[in-house]
Every structure is written in structure tokens, then in C-alpha cells.
Amino acid sequence: MICTNIPIMLVYNYMKNKKLSTVAELLQWATKNNRAVCAFNVNNMELIQAVTSAADEIGVPIILQISKGARNYAGMPFLVGLVESAIQSVKIPIALHLDHGDSFEICKECLDAGFTSVMIDGSHLSYEDNITITKRVVDYAKKTGASVEGELGQIAGIEEHVVNEKSLYTEPSVVADYVKRTGVTSLAVSIGTAHGAFKYKAPNPTLRFDILEQIRDQIPNTPLVLHGASSVTPGDVELINKHGGKIKNAYGIGEENLAKAIPLGVRKINIDSDLRLAFTAKLREYFNQNPEHFDPRQYLGAARAHVKELVKRKLETFSQ
Ligand code: G3H
Ligand code: 13P
Ligand code: ZN
């Protein structure tokens, strides 16, 4: 059984003298260079090592983000400890961010534990309730100097326990009011990207760059965030299916197409599903090709190397 009951203050004391960047700093870097920072969802050592070593080789900053599901899987102290080890091993700036925080309490807990950024996802609430909870998190985050990401509109797909059948696009006419009244650092927008590997019913979905442009015109100084930005890498889906998997009707938007959002103000790009697909694809291939192997270091090492190559490609496309 995994021990998750190390006192959180102990973890905080360990973290607080170390140099995690805030997401705000990284977004400033992205704005200045007209690039985006990639935010990768991580939940184990191999993923953290793959992502951080790839970024170190490319030489660009990254955001490591942790979902409620990741916390439930690995436990906060393990995740924070792994990130702490990672920041000591690389030269590039790294921020630690809570992905899709669904309550004030979870945001507070992560901020207290040393996270340098949180997302409060009030997108399922009424407009006024979204503003109230987001402002409360922003006020608390000021005490630690951390950044806060809010969301307006609803992104399709499965995110934590919430399933959205369809996108509810962000309404450009309210974004300026929302940013002013909440004080968020950045805003996640819904323009047609979707969470998960089964985002779309057919290939070649379109993004609403027209809506993105209208949003950018309303809040030109607020960095925008694209969730659901995995491309559902066709090569990895093929590899999974070739080696016994059954991933059918999985389509995404190509990286070059997603990159068109960057000149329109997108400064943070969230990627989770592509890491999962890459990890799984290599494991399946490895087990098929090496039926006599049983050392986790062999197959996890191969999966980690495969994820690292994927991350390098993403960083070259979005951040370099
Ligand atoms: O947007 C949601 C992320 O992909 C996190 O997914 O809750 O399964 O860790 P998870
Ligand atoms: P994907 O499922 O497209 O990787 O999206 C991840 C995400 O938005 C995390 O917040
Ligand atoms: Zn998301």
C-alpha cells in the first residue's frame, strides 16, 4: 500500500526553499517570445523524468501539472517529492500547477504545499458563482505569490469526473469582465479542443480561431490557455492497436494546426492524453517484442524514452 500520510507541512518545508517558477513568470517568457509553454500532466516518476529531461535538452521552460486523479493515484507527498527531485536535476525553469481544481479547499491545500500555480475550474458553475470562487482562490494565492488560472466556457470530453458531451464555446463579450473581477493570471478558453483520446467523432475537427481572436481582442494582456491539446498521435494509436490494444475512433488535431493558436494569444498548452498513449504504445510493443523480460526497469525505461521523444517534438513545435 502507498503511504500518503506524510504531514503536508513537512513537504512544504522541504519545497519552500527551492526554486520552482510561477506560471506567471513562464507565461511572461512565452508572451515575450510569442511562444507557448507546454503543461504536461504527470503522475509518476517516469513521466516526470521524461518531461523534464526532454525540456532540459530542448532548453525551454515547462509546467508540470497535477490533477485530482494524479493526487489520488500517487499521493501529494510523493508527487511533490518527485517534482522537487526533478527541479534539482535540470537547468530549465519549471512551475508546479494544480490542474482542474474543483474547490477552494483543494486549491488552498496545493498552494500550502508549495504549488506555484493552481487552476480553479468554475466553468460548470453559473457566471457569478464562477467569479466568486475564482476570486476567493486568487485572494488566497496572493499570500503565496502563486498564479491562478480560471476557465470560461466548457471544454468537451472527460475531465476528472465531469463529462461534457459538447463544447460550450467561451463567450468573448464577458471575458474582460471576468478577468477584471477575478484577477486571474490566465484564462482557459473553449474554442473546440476537447479532453481525452476520444475527443471527436470524426477526423479533421476544426478549431474556432475566430472566437479565439475575439477573445484576444477583448483581453490582449491576459495569457490564454488551451486545454485538451493532445493530438492523439496517430503513430502511437497504431502501435497500440498493432500490439493487441483496442483504441478505435480516436482522433485529434495535428500539432501544426494547434500551433496556429499561439499568435492569437495562447500561451499555455495542456497535454495529458498523448503522454498516456505514448507510454502505453511502447509498453505494448516492448512486451510483445520481449516476452522473456520481466524487469520493470527495462520496459518502463523504454516507455519513458518514448514519451521523452514525444515531449521533445511538442516543445520544438510549441515552445522553441
Ligand atoms: O483534464 C484532465 C486531465 O487529463 C486529467 O485527467 O483526472 O484522469 O488525471 P485525470
Ligand atoms: P488532453 O486530454 O487533450 O491531453 O488534455 C489535457 C488537459 O487539458 C489537461 O488539463
Ligand atoms: Zn484540461
Short mmCIF file of C-alpha atoms and ligand atoms in Angstrom, two decimals:
data_model
loop_
_atom_site.label_atom_id
_atom_site.label_comp_id
_atom_site.label_asym_id
_atom_site.label_seq_id
_atom_site.Cartn_x
_atom_site.Cartn_y
_atom_site.Cartn_z
CA MET A 1 0.00 0.00 0.00
CA ILE A 2 1.23 3.51 -0.82
CA CYS A 3 1.79 5.71 2.23
CA THR A 4 0.21 9.08 1.61
CA ASN A 5 0.05 10.40 5.16
CA ILE A 6 3.36 12.26 5.45
CA PRO A 7 2.43 15.57 7.13
CA ILE A 8 1.91 18.14 4.43
CA MET A 9 3.85 20.85 6.33
CA LEU A 10 6.91 18.62 6.19
CA VAL A 11 6.63 18.52 2.42
CA TYR A 12 6.07 22.28 2.33
CA ASN A 13 9.15 22.93 4.43
CA TYR A 14 11.13 20.85 2.01
CA MET A 15 9.77 22.70 -1.01
CA LYS A 16 9.77 26.28 0.10
CA ASN A 17 13.46 26.98 -0.22
CA LYS A 18 13.65 25.55 -3.70
CA LYS A 19 13.28 27.32 -6.96
CA LEU A 20 10.04 26.47 -8.65
CA SER A 21 8.96 29.19 -11.08
CA THR A 22 5.46 30.61 -11.07
CA VAL A 23 3.31 30.04 -14.11
CA ALA A 24 3.03 33.84 -14.39
CA GLU A 25 6.80 34.08 -14.96
CA LEU A 26 6.71 31.39 -17.62
CA LEU A 27 3.73 32.99 -19.34
CA GLN A 28 5.66 36.26 -19.48
CA TRP A 29 8.51 34.42 -21.16
CA ALA A 30 6.05 32.91 -23.64
CA THR A 31 4.42 36.27 -24.38
CA LYS A 32 7.75 37.96 -24.94
CA ASN A 33 8.86 35.24 -27.35
CA ASN A 34 5.44 34.71 -28.97
CA ARG A 35 5.56 31.03 -27.99
CA ALA A 36 3.54 28.82 -25.62
CA VAL A 37 4.61 26.93 -22.51
CA CYS A 38 3.58 23.29 -22.54
CA ALA A 39 1.86 21.99 -19.41
CA PHE A 40 2.18 18.24 -19.06
CA ASN A 41 0.03 16.15 -16.71
CA VAL A 42 2.24 13.85 -14.66
CA ASN A 43 1.53 11.19 -12.09
CA ASN A 44 4.63 9.02 -11.73
CA MET A 45 8.40 9.16 -11.75
CA GLU A 46 8.88 8.01 -15.33
CA LEU A 47 6.59 10.70 -16.75
CA ILE A 48 8.22 13.43 -14.66
CA GLN A 49 11.68 12.32 -15.77
CA ALA A 50 10.64 12.03 -19.42
CA VAL A 51 9.10 15.51 -19.47
CA THR A 52 11.79 17.33 -17.52
CA SER A 53 14.75 15.75 -19.30
CA ALA A 54 13.16 16.47 -22.70
CA ALA A 55 12.66 20.12 -21.76
CA ASP A 56 16.19 20.33 -20.44
CA GLU A 57 17.57 19.06 -23.75
CA ILE A 58 15.44 21.45 -25.80
CA GLY A 59 16.17 24.29 -23.34
CA VAL A 60 12.67 25.68 -22.76
CA PRO A 61 10.57 26.08 -19.59
CA ILE A 62 7.70 23.73 -18.77
CA ILE A 63 4.78 23.39 -16.40
CA LEU A 64 4.23 20.12 -14.56
CA GLN A 65 0.58 19.79 -13.70
CA ILE A 66 -1.17 17.51 -11.30
CA SER A 67 -4.82 16.53 -11.42
CA LYS A 68 -7.03 15.29 -8.62
CA GLY A 69 -6.75 11.84 -10.24
CA ALA A 70 -2.93 12.05 -10.07
CA ARG A 71 -3.13 13.01 -6.39
CA ASN A 72 -5.40 10.07 -5.69
CA TYR A 73 -3.07 7.73 -7.54
CA ALA A 74 0.33 8.73 -6.19
CA GLY A 75 -0.42 10.94 -3.18
CA MET A 76 0.67 14.54 -2.79
CA PRO A 77 3.90 13.93 -0.87
CA PHE A 78 5.22 11.53 -3.50
CA LEU A 79 4.31 13.87 -6.36
CA VAL A 80 5.78 16.94 -4.67
CA GLY A 81 8.91 14.98 -3.73
CA LEU A 82 9.38 13.79 -7.31
CA VAL A 83 8.97 17.31 -8.67
CA GLU A 84 11.42 18.56 -6.08
CA SER A 85 13.98 16.00 -7.27
CA ALA A 86 13.31 16.95 -10.89
CA ILE A 87 13.92 20.66 -10.38
CA GLN A 88 17.29 19.87 -8.87
CA SER A 89 18.26 17.76 -11.86
CA VAL A 90 17.64 20.25 -14.66
CA LYS A 91 18.59 23.80 -15.64
CA ILE A 92 15.28 24.95 -17.17
CA PRO A 93 12.54 26.77 -15.17
CA ILE A 94 9.69 24.55 -14.01
CA ALA A 95 6.36 25.52 -12.44
CA LEU A 96 4.09 23.20 -10.47
CA HIS A 97 0.40 23.64 -11.20
CA LEU A 98 -2.86 22.11 -9.99
CA ASP A 99 -4.96 21.11 -13.00
CA HIS A 100 -8.77 21.49 -12.82
CA GLY A 101 -9.04 22.33 -9.14
CA ASP A 102 -12.72 21.91 -8.34
CA SER A 103 -12.94 23.58 -4.92
CA PHE A 104 -11.35 26.35 -2.89
CA GLU A 105 -10.10 23.72 -0.43
CA ILE A 106 -8.09 21.70 -2.97
CA CYS A 107 -6.54 24.91 -4.33
CA LYS A 108 -5.63 26.03 -0.82
CA GLU A 109 -4.10 22.66 0.01
CA CYS A 110 -1.93 22.74 -3.11
CA LEU A 111 -0.88 26.36 -2.52
CA ASP A 112 0.01 25.49 1.08
CA ALA A 113 2.07 22.56 -0.20
CA GLY A 114 4.21 24.82 -2.40
CA PHE A 115 2.47 24.67 -5.78
CA THR A 116 3.30 27.84 -7.68
CA SER A 117 0.04 27.87 -9.59
CA VAL A 118 -3.49 26.48 -9.43
CA MET A 119 -6.42 26.26 -11.76
CA ILE A 120 -9.83 26.84 -10.24
CA ASP A 121 -12.28 25.35 -12.68
CA GLY A 122 -15.59 27.06 -12.06
CA SER A 123 -16.68 26.56 -15.65
CA HIS A 124 -19.62 24.35 -14.64
CA LEU A 125 -20.99 26.97 -12.27
CA SER A 126 -23.13 29.99 -13.07
CA TYR A 127 -21.14 33.02 -14.27
CA GLU A 128 -21.47 34.81 -10.91
CA ASP A 129 -20.60 31.69 -8.88
CA ASN A 130 -17.59 31.09 -11.12
CA ILE A 131 -16.41 34.65 -10.38
CA THR A 132 -16.99 34.26 -6.63
CA ILE A 133 -15.00 31.04 -6.21
CA THR A 134 -12.24 32.16 -8.59
CA LYS A 135 -11.80 35.49 -6.78
CA ARG A 136 -11.60 33.65 -3.46
CA VAL A 137 -8.76 31.47 -4.80
CA VAL A 138 -6.99 34.49 -6.34
CA ASP A 139 -7.14 36.30 -2.98
CA TYR A 140 -5.66 33.31 -1.18
CA ALA A 141 -2.98 32.75 -3.85
CA LYS A 142 -1.78 36.35 -3.38
CA LYS A 143 -0.48 35.29 0.04
CA THR A 144 1.94 32.84 -1.57
CA GLY A 145 2.64 34.77 -4.78
CA ALA A 146 1.20 31.94 -6.88
CA SER A 147 -0.66 32.27 -10.18
CA VAL A 148 -4.29 31.34 -10.79
CA GLU A 149 -5.90 30.05 -13.99
CA GLY A 150 -9.66 30.43 -14.45
CA GLU A 151 -11.95 28.96 -17.08
CA LEU A 152 -14.91 30.29 -19.04
CA GLY A 153 -16.93 28.11 -21.38
CA GLN A 154 -16.89 24.32 -21.26
CA ILE A 155 -14.37 22.07 -22.97
CA ALA A 156 -15.80 18.84 -24.38
CA GLY A 157 -14.68 15.39 -23.22
CA ILE A 158 -13.97 13.81 -19.86
CA GLU A 159 -12.17 15.95 -17.31
CA GLU A 160 -11.85 14.50 -13.81
CA HIS A 161 -15.38 13.28 -13.04
CA VAL A 162 -17.17 15.73 -15.33
CA VAL A 163 -18.27 14.65 -18.81
CA ASN A 164 -19.16 17.35 -21.35
CA GLU A 165 -20.78 15.93 -24.47
CA LYS A 166 -20.22 19.10 -26.47
CA SER A 167 -18.07 22.22 -26.25
CA LEU A 168 -19.73 25.31 -24.93
CA TYR A 169 -17.58 27.96 -26.55
CA THR A 170 -16.25 30.81 -24.44
CA GLU A 171 -18.36 33.94 -24.89
CA PRO A 172 -15.96 36.74 -25.91
CA SER A 173 -18.25 39.51 -24.61
CA VAL A 174 -17.78 38.52 -20.94
CA VAL A 175 -14.07 37.68 -20.74
CA ALA A 176 -12.91 41.21 -19.91
CA ASP A 177 -15.42 41.50 -17.06
CA TYR A 178 -14.40 38.05 -15.73
CA VAL A 179 -10.67 38.80 -15.78
CA LYS A 180 -11.18 42.22 -14.15
CA ARG A 181 -13.44 40.94 -11.38
CA THR A 182 -11.45 37.79 -10.55
CA GLY A 183 -7.87 38.99 -11.09
CA VAL A 184 -6.81 35.67 -12.69
CA THR A 185 -3.34 35.35 -14.19
CA SER A 186 -4.56 33.41 -17.23
CA LEU A 187 -7.80 32.19 -18.77
CA ALA A 188 -8.63 28.74 -20.17
CA VAL A 189 -10.88 29.10 -23.18
CA SER A 190 -13.14 26.72 -25.05
CA ILE A 191 -12.71 27.03 -28.83
CA GLY A 192 -13.23 23.42 -29.93
CA THR A 193 -10.40 21.45 -28.34
CA ALA A 194 -11.54 18.56 -26.16
CA HIS A 195 -10.19 16.33 -23.40
CA GLY A 196 -9.21 12.69 -23.78
CA ALA A 197 -8.35 10.35 -26.66
CA PHE A 198 -11.93 10.10 -27.90
CA LYS A 199 -12.41 13.81 -28.40
CA TYR A 200 -14.07 13.78 -31.77
CA LYS A 201 -16.45 11.55 -33.68
CA ALA A 202 -14.60 12.05 -36.98
CA PRO A 203 -11.11 13.09 -38.15
CA ASN A 204 -10.12 16.67 -39.06
CA PRO A 205 -12.14 18.65 -36.48
CA THR A 206 -11.96 22.42 -36.73
CA LEU A 207 -10.98 24.94 -34.11
CA ARG A 208 -12.85 28.25 -33.74
CA PHE A 209 -9.92 30.58 -34.33
CA ASP A 210 -12.47 33.34 -34.98
CA ILE A 211 -13.70 33.09 -31.37
CA LEU A 212 -10.12 32.97 -30.11
CA GLU A 213 -9.35 36.17 -31.99
CA GLN A 214 -12.39 37.92 -30.49
CA ILE A 215 -11.34 36.80 -27.00
CA ARG A 216 -7.78 38.01 -27.57
CA ASP A 217 -9.09 41.40 -28.74
CA GLN A 218 -11.09 41.78 -25.51
CA ILE A 219 -8.22 40.77 -23.18
CA PRO A 220 -4.99 41.32 -25.13
CA ASN A 221 -2.83 41.25 -21.98
CA THR A 222 -4.21 38.03 -20.49
CA PRO A 223 -2.41 34.82 -21.47
CA LEU A 224 -4.88 32.25 -22.83
CA VAL A 225 -4.79 28.53 -22.11
CA LEU A 226 -5.69 25.68 -24.44
CA HIS A 227 -6.92 22.55 -22.68
CA GLY A 228 -7.48 19.27 -24.49
CA ALA A 229 -4.47 19.91 -26.72
CA SER A 230 -3.32 16.34 -27.23
CA SER A 231 -3.18 15.44 -30.91
CA VAL A 232 -3.99 11.75 -30.24
CA THR A 233 -0.74 10.84 -32.02
CA PRO A 234 -1.76 8.54 -34.89
CA GLY A 235 1.56 6.62 -34.74
CA ASP A 236 1.01 5.72 -31.09
CA VAL A 237 -2.62 4.72 -31.65
CA GLU A 238 -1.41 2.44 -34.50
CA LEU A 239 1.33 0.97 -32.31
CA ILE A 240 -1.17 0.24 -29.54
CA ASN A 241 -3.56 -1.48 -31.93
CA LYS A 242 -0.76 -3.38 -33.68
CA HIS A 243 0.27 -4.88 -30.35
CA GLY A 244 -3.08 -6.04 -29.06
CA GLY A 245 -4.74 -2.79 -27.98
CA LYS A 246 -8.18 -1.64 -28.99
CA ILE A 247 -8.20 2.13 -29.38
CA LYS A 248 -10.80 2.80 -32.04
CA ASN A 249 -12.15 6.08 -33.43
CA ALA A 250 -9.52 8.19 -31.67
CA TYR A 251 -8.81 11.45 -33.48
CA GLY A 252 -7.12 14.69 -32.53
CA ILE A 253 -5.97 17.96 -34.04
CA GLY A 254 -2.46 17.98 -35.50
CA GLU A 255 0.26 19.89 -33.69
CA GLU A 256 0.88 22.29 -36.59
CA ASN A 257 -2.79 23.24 -36.57
CA LEU A 258 -2.86 23.72 -32.78
CA ALA A 259 0.23 25.93 -33.08
CA LYS A 260 -1.85 28.45 -35.07
CA ALA A 261 -3.44 29.42 -31.75
CA ILE A 262 -0.13 30.78 -30.45
CA PRO A 263 -0.04 34.06 -32.40
CA LEU A 264 -3.65 34.56 -31.24
CA GLY A 265 -2.64 34.73 -27.59
CA VAL A 266 -2.48 31.10 -26.40
CA ARG A 267 0.47 30.89 -24.02
CA LYS A 268 -0.17 27.59 -22.17
CA ILE A 269 -0.93 24.30 -23.93
CA ASN A 270 -2.20 21.35 -21.85
CA ILE A 271 -1.16 17.83 -22.81
CA ASP A 272 -2.08 14.64 -20.99
CA SER A 273 -3.62 12.00 -23.29
CA ASP A 274 -0.68 11.96 -25.73
CA LEU A 275 1.68 11.06 -22.88
CA ARG A 276 -0.62 8.20 -21.85
CA LEU A 277 -0.87 6.91 -25.42
CA ALA A 278 2.91 7.09 -25.94
CA PHE A 279 3.60 5.28 -22.66
CA THR A 280 1.07 2.56 -23.42
CA ALA A 281 2.18 2.14 -27.04
CA LYS A 282 5.79 1.49 -26.08
CA LEU A 283 4.84 -0.86 -23.25
CA ARG A 284 2.64 -2.93 -25.55
CA GLU A 285 5.34 -3.10 -28.21
CA TYR A 286 8.01 -3.90 -25.66
CA PHE A 287 6.07 -6.77 -24.08
CA ASN A 288 5.28 -8.24 -27.50
CA GLN A 289 8.86 -7.98 -28.68
CA ASN A 290 10.48 -9.13 -25.42
CA PRO A 291 8.22 -11.82 -23.96
CA GLU A 292 11.06 -13.14 -21.80
CA HIS A 293 11.71 -9.83 -19.98
CA PHE A 294 10.28 -9.14 -16.55
CA ASP A 295 12.42 -6.32 -15.14
CA PRO A 296 10.31 -3.13 -14.79
CA ARG A 297 13.41 -1.03 -15.44
CA GLN A 298 13.59 -2.47 -18.94
CA TYR A 299 10.02 -1.84 -20.04
CA LEU A 300 9.42 1.33 -18.01
CA GLY A 301 12.74 2.68 -19.29
CA ALA A 302 11.63 2.05 -22.89
CA ALA A 303 8.27 3.75 -22.26
CA ARG A 304 9.99 6.70 -20.58
CA ALA A 305 12.34 7.14 -23.58
CA HIS A 306 9.39 7.04 -25.99
CA VAL A 307 7.48 9.69 -24.01
CA LYS A 308 10.62 11.83 -23.95
CA GLU A 309 10.80 11.83 -27.76
CA LEU A 310 7.15 12.87 -27.96
CA VAL A 311 7.70 15.69 -25.46
CA LYS A 312 10.72 16.96 -27.40
CA ARG A 313 8.60 17.18 -30.55
CA LYS A 314 5.85 19.08 -28.71
CA LEU A 315 8.36 21.52 -27.25
CA GLU A 316 10.00 22.09 -30.64
CA THR A 317 6.58 22.84 -32.12
CA PHE A 318 5.04 24.99 -29.39
CA SER A 319 7.85 26.45 -27.29
CA GLN A 320 11.09 26.70 -29.24
O1 G3H B 1 -8.08 17.43 -17.97
C1 G3H B 1 -7.95 16.41 -17.32
C2 G3H B 1 -6.67 15.70 -17.26
O2 G3H B 1 -6.43 14.99 -18.45
C3 G3H B 1 -6.54 14.87 -16.01
O3 G3H B 1 -7.08 13.60 -16.12
O4 G3H B 1 -8.16 13.26 -13.88
O5 G3H B 1 -7.59 11.31 -15.33
O6 G3H B 1 -5.78 12.61 -14.21
P1 G3H B 1 -7.15 12.65 -14.80
P1 13P B 2 -5.74 16.11 -23.34
O1 13P B 2 -6.71 15.07 -22.87
O2 13P B 2 -6.06 16.54 -24.75
O3 13P B 2 -4.33 15.68 -23.20
O4 13P B 2 -5.95 17.41 -22.45
C1 13P B 2 -5.30 17.53 -21.21
C2 13P B 2 -5.77 18.69 -20.42
O5 13P B 2 -6.42 19.59 -20.90
C3 13P B 2 -5.41 18.72 -19.00
O6 13P B 2 -5.99 19.79 -18.34
ZN ZN B 3 -7.94 20.28 -19.04
#
